[in-house]
Short mmCIF file of C-alpha atoms in Angstrom, two decimals:
data_model
loop_
_atom_site.label_atom_id
_atom_site.label_comp_id
_atom_site.label_asym_id
_atom_site.label_seq_id
_atom_site.Cartn_x
_atom_site.Cartn_y
_atom_site.Cartn_z
CA MET A 91 88.42 55.29 72.89
CA GLU A 92 90.45 54.43 69.80
CA PRO A 93 94.13 53.61 70.45
CA LEU A 94 95.36 56.69 68.51
CA LEU A 95 92.98 59.04 70.32
CA TRP A 96 93.98 57.50 73.65
CA GLN A 97 97.64 58.11 72.85
CA ILE A 98 96.92 61.74 71.95
CA TYR A 99 94.91 62.12 75.14
CA ASN A 100 97.77 60.68 77.22
CA ILE A 101 100.24 63.01 75.54
CA PHE A 102 97.97 65.93 76.41
CA ARG A 103 97.37 65.12 80.06
CA PHE A 104 100.87 63.98 80.97
CA GLY A 105 102.42 66.64 78.74
CA PHE A 106 100.39 69.23 80.64
CA PHE A 107 101.72 67.87 83.94
CA ILE A 108 105.33 67.95 82.76
CA ILE A 109 105.12 71.39 81.14
CA PHE A 110 103.24 73.05 84.00
CA THR A 111 105.37 71.66 86.82
CA GLY A 112 108.51 72.20 84.73
CA LEU A 113 107.54 75.83 84.15
CA HIS A 114 107.09 76.38 87.87
CA ALA A 115 110.38 74.69 88.64
CA PHE A 116 111.99 77.10 86.16
CA LEU A 117 110.22 80.01 87.85
CA MET A 118 111.49 78.89 91.24
CA LEU A 119 114.99 78.92 89.76
CA GLY A 120 114.35 82.46 88.53
CA LEU A 121 113.17 83.46 91.99
CA PHE A 122 116.35 82.06 93.53
CA LEU A 123 118.51 83.91 90.99
CA GLU A 124 116.68 87.18 91.67
CA TRP A 125 117.09 86.66 95.42
CA ARG A 126 120.85 86.22 94.91
CA ARG A 127 121.05 89.34 92.75
CA ASP A 128 119.14 91.32 95.34
CA LYS A 129 121.43 90.08 98.10
CA LYS A 130 124.47 91.10 96.07
CA ALA A 131 123.00 94.54 95.38
CA CYS A 132 122.31 95.06 99.09
CA ASN A 133 125.89 94.17 99.96
CA GLY A 134 127.33 96.46 97.30
CA GLY A 135 128.51 99.98 97.82
CA GLN A 136 126.61 103.14 96.96
CA THR A 137 128.54 105.98 95.34
CA GLY A 138 127.41 109.37 96.58
CA GLU A 139 123.81 110.40 97.04
CA PRO A 140 122.33 111.26 93.65
CA LEU A 141 119.17 113.34 93.59
CA VAL A 142 116.04 111.18 93.80
CA SER A 143 112.63 112.47 92.75
CA VAL A 144 109.77 110.76 94.59
CA ILE A 145 106.51 111.07 92.61
CA ILE A 146 103.21 110.56 94.47
CA PRO A 147 99.80 111.09 92.83
CA ILE A 148 97.01 112.16 95.19
CA HIS A 149 93.28 112.04 94.43
CA ASN A 150 90.94 112.47 97.41
CA GLU A 151 93.26 110.58 99.77
CA MET A 152 92.65 112.64 102.92
CA GLN A 153 91.59 109.58 104.93
CA ARG A 154 94.33 107.27 103.60
CA MET A 155 97.64 109.14 103.49
CA ASP A 156 98.57 109.69 107.14
CA GLY A 157 100.83 106.62 107.22
CA LEU A 158 102.62 107.66 104.05
CA LEU A 159 103.33 111.19 105.23
CA GLU A 160 104.65 109.99 108.57
CA SER A 161 106.94 107.43 106.93
CA LEU A 162 108.24 109.97 104.39
CA GLY A 163 109.23 112.25 107.24
CA GLN A 164 111.39 109.44 108.67
CA GLN A 165 113.48 108.79 105.56
CA GLU A 166 117.25 108.69 106.06
CA TYR A 167 118.24 109.63 102.51
CA LYS A 168 119.30 113.27 102.26
CA ASN A 169 119.22 114.28 98.61
CA THR A 170 115.53 113.99 97.77
CA GLU A 171 112.76 115.98 96.16
CA ILE A 172 109.21 114.80 96.80
CA ILE A 173 106.57 115.84 94.29
CA PHE A 174 102.94 115.41 95.28
CA ILE A 175 100.48 115.68 92.39
CA ASN A 176 97.13 116.86 93.68
CA ASP A 177 94.84 115.49 91.00
CA ARG A 178 91.57 117.46 91.36
CA SER A 179 91.08 116.51 95.03
CA THR A 180 87.99 117.91 96.73
CA ASP A 181 88.32 116.37 100.20
CA GLY A 182 90.93 118.55 101.91
CA SER A 183 93.96 116.61 100.62
CA ALA A 184 95.55 119.79 99.24
CA ALA A 185 95.40 121.61 102.58
CA ALA A 186 96.84 118.60 104.42
CA LEU A 187 99.70 118.38 101.91
CA ASP A 188 100.41 122.11 102.18
CA LYS A 189 100.68 121.76 105.95
CA PHE A 190 102.96 118.70 105.69
CA ILE A 191 105.24 120.39 103.17
CA MET A 192 105.53 123.51 105.30
CA GLU A 193 106.50 121.46 108.38
CA ASN A 194 108.87 119.02 106.67
CA ASN A 195 110.57 120.89 103.86
CA THR A 196 114.17 120.71 105.12
CA ALA A 197 116.20 122.24 102.30
CA ASP A 198 119.47 123.49 103.82
CA GLY A 199 117.99 123.02 107.28
CA LYS A 200 119.89 122.56 110.51
CA SER A 201 119.54 118.79 110.27
CA GLY A 202 121.75 118.71 107.20
CA ARG A 203 119.02 116.96 105.20
CA LYS A 204 117.98 118.29 101.82
CA MET A 205 114.49 116.94 101.38
CA THR A 206 112.60 119.46 99.30
CA MET A 207 108.87 119.04 98.71
CA HIS A 208 106.58 120.41 96.04
CA LEU A 209 102.85 120.31 95.40
CA LEU A 210 101.67 120.25 91.79
CA THR A 211 97.93 120.84 91.45
CA LEU A 212 95.93 119.62 88.45
CA THR A 213 92.62 121.35 87.82
CA GLU A 214 91.74 119.03 84.94
CA ASN A 215 92.78 115.60 83.78
CA PRO A 216 91.82 114.40 80.29
CA GLY A 217 93.05 110.83 80.84
CA PRO A 218 92.45 108.30 79.36
CA ASN A 219 94.27 106.84 82.37
CA ARG A 220 94.06 109.71 84.85
CA LYS A 221 96.78 108.35 87.12
CA GLN A 222 99.10 107.95 84.15
CA TYR A 223 98.43 111.54 83.11
CA ALA A 224 99.14 112.79 86.64
CA LEU A 225 102.39 110.82 86.82
CA ALA A 226 103.49 112.29 83.49
CA ARG A 227 103.03 115.81 84.84
CA GLY A 228 105.02 114.96 87.98
CA ILE A 229 107.87 113.44 85.97
CA GLU A 230 108.01 116.57 83.78
CA MET A 231 108.53 118.64 86.93
CA SER A 232 111.17 116.32 88.44
CA ALA A 233 114.95 116.79 88.24
CA GLY A 234 116.31 113.63 89.90
CA GLU A 235 118.79 111.17 88.46
CA PHE A 236 116.35 108.53 89.67
CA VAL A 237 112.56 108.67 89.80
CA LEU A 238 110.84 106.73 92.60
CA PHE A 239 107.11 106.06 92.73
CA THR A 240 104.65 105.20 95.47
CA ASP A 241 100.97 105.80 96.29
CA ALA A 242 99.11 107.77 98.94
CA ASP A 243 97.82 104.69 100.78
CA CYS A 244 101.30 103.18 101.30
CA VAL A 245 103.72 103.14 104.24
CA VAL A 246 107.40 102.99 103.33
CA PRO A 247 110.25 101.74 105.58
CA PRO A 248 112.79 104.28 106.96
CA ARG A 249 115.56 103.21 104.57
CA TRP A 250 113.28 102.88 101.56
CA ILE A 251 114.79 105.62 99.39
CA SER A 252 118.42 104.75 100.15
CA SER A 253 117.79 101.01 99.73
CA MET A 254 116.05 101.45 96.37
CA VAL A 255 118.87 103.71 95.15
CA LYS A 256 121.47 101.14 96.25
CA ARG A 257 119.77 98.58 93.99
CA MET A 258 120.33 100.93 91.04
CA SER A 259 124.14 100.93 91.44
CA ASP A 260 124.59 98.68 88.38
CA PRO A 261 124.60 101.06 85.36
CA GLU A 262 122.87 98.38 83.27
CA THR A 263 119.83 98.40 85.57
CA GLY A 264 117.06 100.64 84.30
CA ALA A 265 114.34 99.87 86.84
CA VAL A 266 113.91 98.06 90.14
CA LEU A 267 110.58 96.86 91.47
CA GLY A 268 110.01 96.36 95.17
CA PRO A 269 107.48 94.27 97.08
CA VAL A 270 104.15 95.82 98.01
CA LEU A 271 102.40 93.86 100.74
CA LYS A 272 99.05 94.45 102.39
CA ILE A 273 98.43 95.31 106.01
CA SER A 274 95.91 92.91 107.50
CA GLY A 275 92.67 94.75 108.17
CA GLY A 276 91.31 92.21 110.63
CA LYS A 277 90.78 88.55 111.42
CA GLY A 278 89.26 85.96 109.16
CA PHE A 279 90.00 84.34 105.82
CA PHE A 280 89.28 87.39 103.65
CA HIS A 281 91.95 89.55 105.29
CA LEU A 282 94.49 86.72 105.35
CA TYR A 283 93.85 85.85 101.72
CA GLN A 284 94.31 89.31 100.27
CA CYS A 285 97.61 89.67 102.16
CA PHE A 286 98.84 86.38 100.73
CA GLU A 287 97.43 87.03 97.26
CA HIS A 288 99.36 90.29 96.98
CA ALA A 289 102.57 88.53 98.04
CA VAL A 290 102.16 85.61 95.63
CA ARG A 291 101.62 88.05 92.75
CA TYR A 292 104.94 89.69 93.53
CA MET A 293 106.55 86.26 93.88
CA TYR A 294 105.51 85.47 90.28
CA LEU A 295 106.79 88.86 89.15
CA ALA A 296 110.19 88.37 90.79
CA ALA A 297 110.44 84.81 89.47
CA SER A 298 109.67 85.83 85.88
CA THR A 299 112.09 88.74 86.17
CA GLY A 300 114.77 86.31 87.32
CA ILE A 301 114.51 84.40 84.03
CA GLY A 302 114.47 87.58 81.94
CA ALA A 303 110.73 87.80 81.33
CA ALA A 304 109.70 90.82 83.43
CA GLY A 305 106.35 92.05 82.23
CA GLY A 306 104.41 93.33 85.21
CA GLY A 307 104.96 95.97 87.79
CA PHE A 308 104.02 97.34 91.19
CA GLY A 309 103.95 101.06 90.49
CA ASN A 310 103.72 101.96 94.17
CA ASN A 311 107.25 100.65 94.81
CA LEU A 312 109.24 101.31 91.66
CA ILE A 313 112.44 103.21 90.87
CA ILE A 314 113.69 104.01 87.38
CA SER A 315 116.78 105.80 86.14
CA ARG A 316 116.50 109.01 84.13
CA THR A 317 118.74 107.47 81.46
CA SER A 318 116.39 104.51 80.93
CA LEU A 319 113.43 106.89 80.75
CA ASP A 320 115.24 108.99 78.14
CA ALA A 321 116.15 105.84 76.20
CA ILE A 322 112.49 105.00 75.59
CA GLY A 323 111.60 108.53 74.56
CA GLY A 324 110.31 109.71 77.93
CA TYR A 325 107.26 108.74 79.94
CA GLY A 326 105.01 110.10 77.20
CA SER A 327 106.03 107.17 74.98
CA VAL A 328 104.36 104.66 77.32
CA PRO A 329 101.03 103.66 75.74
CA PRO A 330 97.85 104.35 77.75
CA SER A 331 97.01 101.31 79.86
CA GLN A 332 94.81 100.37 82.79
CA THR A 333 98.02 99.01 84.35
CA GLU A 334 100.36 101.92 83.65
CA ASP A 335 103.16 100.50 85.81
CA ALA A 336 103.29 97.25 83.82
CA ALA A 337 103.24 99.23 80.56
CA LEU A 338 106.24 101.28 81.72
CA ILE A 339 108.22 98.18 82.69
CA SER A 340 107.42 96.49 79.37
CA LYS A 341 108.51 99.61 77.48
CA ILE A 342 111.88 99.77 79.28
CA ARG A 343 112.47 96.05 78.82
CA SER A 344 111.59 95.94 75.13
CA GLY A 345 112.59 99.46 74.07
CA SER A 346 115.97 99.94 75.69
CA ARG A 347 119.16 98.13 76.62
CA TYR A 348 118.43 98.40 80.34
CA LYS A 349 117.60 95.51 82.63
CA ILE A 350 114.68 95.14 85.03
CA ARG A 351 115.36 93.85 88.53
CA CYS A 352 113.19 92.92 91.52
CA GLY A 353 114.11 93.62 95.12
CA ILE A 354 113.12 91.08 97.76
CA LYS A 355 114.62 91.88 101.16
CA PRO A 356 112.53 93.53 103.95
CA ASP A 357 114.34 96.89 103.78
CA ILE A 358 112.13 97.82 100.80
CA HIS A 359 108.86 96.11 101.81
CA VAL A 360 106.20 98.76 101.23
CA MET A 361 102.92 98.18 103.06
CA THR A 362 99.52 99.22 101.77
CA ARG A 363 95.99 99.03 103.10
CA GLY A 364 93.87 96.07 102.13
CA GLU A 365 90.43 96.29 100.60
CA LYS A 366 87.39 96.19 102.85
CA ASP A 367 85.28 93.55 101.10
CA TRP A 368 85.31 90.93 98.38
CA LYS A 369 83.70 93.23 95.82
CA THR A 370 86.48 95.82 95.88
CA LEU A 371 89.17 93.12 96.01
CA ILE A 372 87.71 91.43 92.93
CA ILE A 373 87.55 94.75 91.08
CA GLN A 374 91.16 95.52 91.99
CA THR A 375 92.57 92.11 91.09
CA LEU A 376 90.48 91.82 87.93
CA ARG A 377 92.01 95.09 86.72
CA TRP A 378 95.50 93.66 87.26
CA ASN A 379 94.58 90.33 85.68
CA ASN A 380 93.09 92.00 82.62
CA GLY A 381 96.17 94.18 82.37
CA GLY A 382 98.26 91.03 81.91
CA LEU A 383 95.82 89.13 79.69
CA PHE A 384 95.35 92.05 77.31
CA SER A 385 98.71 93.81 77.67
CA PRO A 386 99.87 95.76 74.60
CA ASP A 387 103.22 94.02 75.09
CA LEU A 388 103.11 90.70 73.24
CA ASN A 389 105.65 89.00 75.51
CA THR A 390 103.66 89.89 78.63
CA ARG A 391 100.37 88.88 77.01
CA LEU A 392 101.67 85.47 75.95
CA ASN A 393 103.48 84.63 79.19
CA PHE A 394 100.74 85.81 81.53
CA GLY A 395 97.97 84.40 79.36
CA PHE A 396 99.61 80.97 79.19
CA LEU A 397 100.07 80.89 82.97
CA MET A 398 96.50 81.92 83.76
CA ILE A 399 94.88 79.64 81.20
CA THR A 400 96.86 76.57 82.28
CA ILE A 401 96.06 77.27 85.95
CA SER A 402 92.40 77.57 84.98
CA MET A 403 92.47 74.26 83.11
CA GLY A 404 93.81 72.47 86.18
CA ILE A 405 91.16 73.99 88.45
CA ILE A 406 88.27 73.42 86.04
CA ALA A 407 89.32 69.77 85.84
CA ILE A 408 88.72 69.25 89.60
CA PRO A 409 84.88 69.05 89.52
CA ILE A 410 85.11 66.86 86.41
CA LEU A 411 87.39 64.27 88.09
CA PRO A 412 84.53 62.12 89.50
CA PHE A 413 83.34 61.63 85.94
CA VAL A 414 86.70 61.63 84.13
CA PRO A 415 89.31 60.47 86.70
CA SER A 416 92.03 60.32 84.05
CA LEU A 417 92.23 64.13 84.09
CA TRP A 418 94.03 63.99 87.44
CA PRO A 419 97.43 65.12 86.01
CA LEU A 420 95.97 68.58 85.25
CA SER A 421 94.76 69.20 88.77
CA ALA A 422 97.77 67.53 90.39
CA ALA A 423 100.16 69.76 88.44
CA VAL A 424 98.41 72.91 89.67
CA LEU A 425 98.20 71.80 93.31
CA ILE A 426 101.85 70.69 93.42
CA SER A 427 103.01 73.96 91.86
CA MET A 428 100.81 76.06 94.14
CA THR A 429 102.26 74.29 97.18
CA ALA A 430 105.78 75.16 96.02
CA ASN A 431 104.69 78.76 95.37
CA THR A 432 103.17 79.06 98.85
CA ILE A 433 106.35 77.81 100.51
CA ALA A 434 108.50 80.20 98.45
CA THR A 435 106.23 83.18 99.14
CA LEU A 436 106.16 82.57 102.88
CA GLY A 437 109.90 81.98 102.95
CA LEU A 438 110.76 85.28 101.26
CA PHE A 439 107.95 87.60 102.34
CA GLY A 440 106.54 85.94 105.44
CA VAL A 441 108.21 88.49 107.70
CA SER A 442 105.69 91.07 106.46
CA LEU A 443 102.66 88.75 106.32
CA PRO A 444 100.20 87.86 109.11
CA LYS A 445 101.48 85.06 111.35
CA LYS A 446 98.77 82.46 110.70
CA GLY A 447 100.76 79.24 110.34
CA ALA A 448 98.76 76.30 109.01
CA ALA A 449 96.00 78.59 107.72
CA TYR A 450 98.19 79.21 104.67
CA ILE A 451 97.56 75.61 103.54
CA LEU A 452 94.18 76.80 102.25
CA GLN A 453 95.95 79.17 99.86
CA CYS A 454 97.31 76.25 97.84
CA VAL A 455 93.77 75.58 96.59
CA PHE A 456 91.98 78.89 96.92
CA THR A 457 94.64 81.00 95.15
CA PRO A 458 94.43 79.11 91.82
CA MET A 459 90.62 79.02 92.16
CA PHE A 460 90.54 82.80 92.54
CA MET A 461 92.93 83.25 89.60
CA THR A 462 90.69 81.01 87.49
CA PHE A 463 87.63 83.07 88.44
CA LEU A 464 89.39 86.31 87.41
CA THR A 465 90.63 84.78 84.15
CA ILE A 466 87.15 83.61 83.18
CA LEU A 467 85.72 87.06 83.93
CA GLY A 468 88.43 88.71 81.85
CA LEU A 469 88.02 86.37 78.87
CA CYS A 470 84.26 86.95 79.03
CA GLY A 471 84.87 90.66 78.54
CA VAL A 472 84.17 91.92 82.08
CA LYS A 473 85.98 95.25 82.55
CA PRO A 474 86.32 96.64 86.07
CA LYS A 475 86.01 100.29 87.00
CA TRP A 476 88.58 101.15 89.65
CA ARG A 477 88.69 104.31 91.73
CA GLU A 478 88.30 107.44 89.61
#
């Protein structure tokens, strides 16, 4: 190789190492800052009990929503309205919700709680994102100072509502995201991996939020203020997206003066069921990955795209190393960064993850490999079809 080309090549491979590991060091700083902010918010006071509207879309969830309903009935927060949106369900979900509402609607009850519940039924849904349409109808019906979202297949902790509201005590905060972690569905690598994968995604989200670059979202553990929603022109101003939660967060961040924050502590860890096989997990995660790669928000698209493409470069370099050993800085940068990410994820969210010890070492390699696989599928134009 000519001396000039060799110099350019060295700049590329060592520059990649420095930039990639430096970026992850910066993200770890952001994660630490967000952890400190969350700790401060938890220790702060909460003035009064403003009305909170909990919005939950339901579409044929009869077999999946028992845990959610039970956990909602255990909430400590008093001033709450829960709005279920029955989106064209045909499996008995509506009857189950009617029964739950009748048994748990405690407005002005003897307990002193004021948890009112409503069922909004949609007989048609034009989309294009049916969940986004259903959420819009629920928000139109709501009256709360804060709007809190979750999904039918989730289980929320007893202090979930009060803890999410406490994190909104700063008037400059427009939205707070909370962790959503998967319940292990069994033994074996598949079940362990999807639990970890969900946690590491939130770790990246919290880290990027900590440095002021929030672009994603977990819509099944999200609270927003009515004032921030009004500031962006209402929920109807959010562009249709296959990742409607990320689109909402991007709109608040870029279209208003309000800040986005991420909660970390276990009092707001929402648990959800894992997928049953690799096929459904790939479809689910590909949808999220594509949502970042092709986000209508330029900031999200650039940040997420850069991260995924650089991870992919480091992984693709591994099978080439026997033939081009000098590419080692690319792979080394990814493996070092993934090790740091694994330690951070287990340190912050390990309390809600399966206790598998050394088995998590495998995640340092498999996680970036899986991300690379999803990125290649997305860039090749593969579009997943998620539940209706």
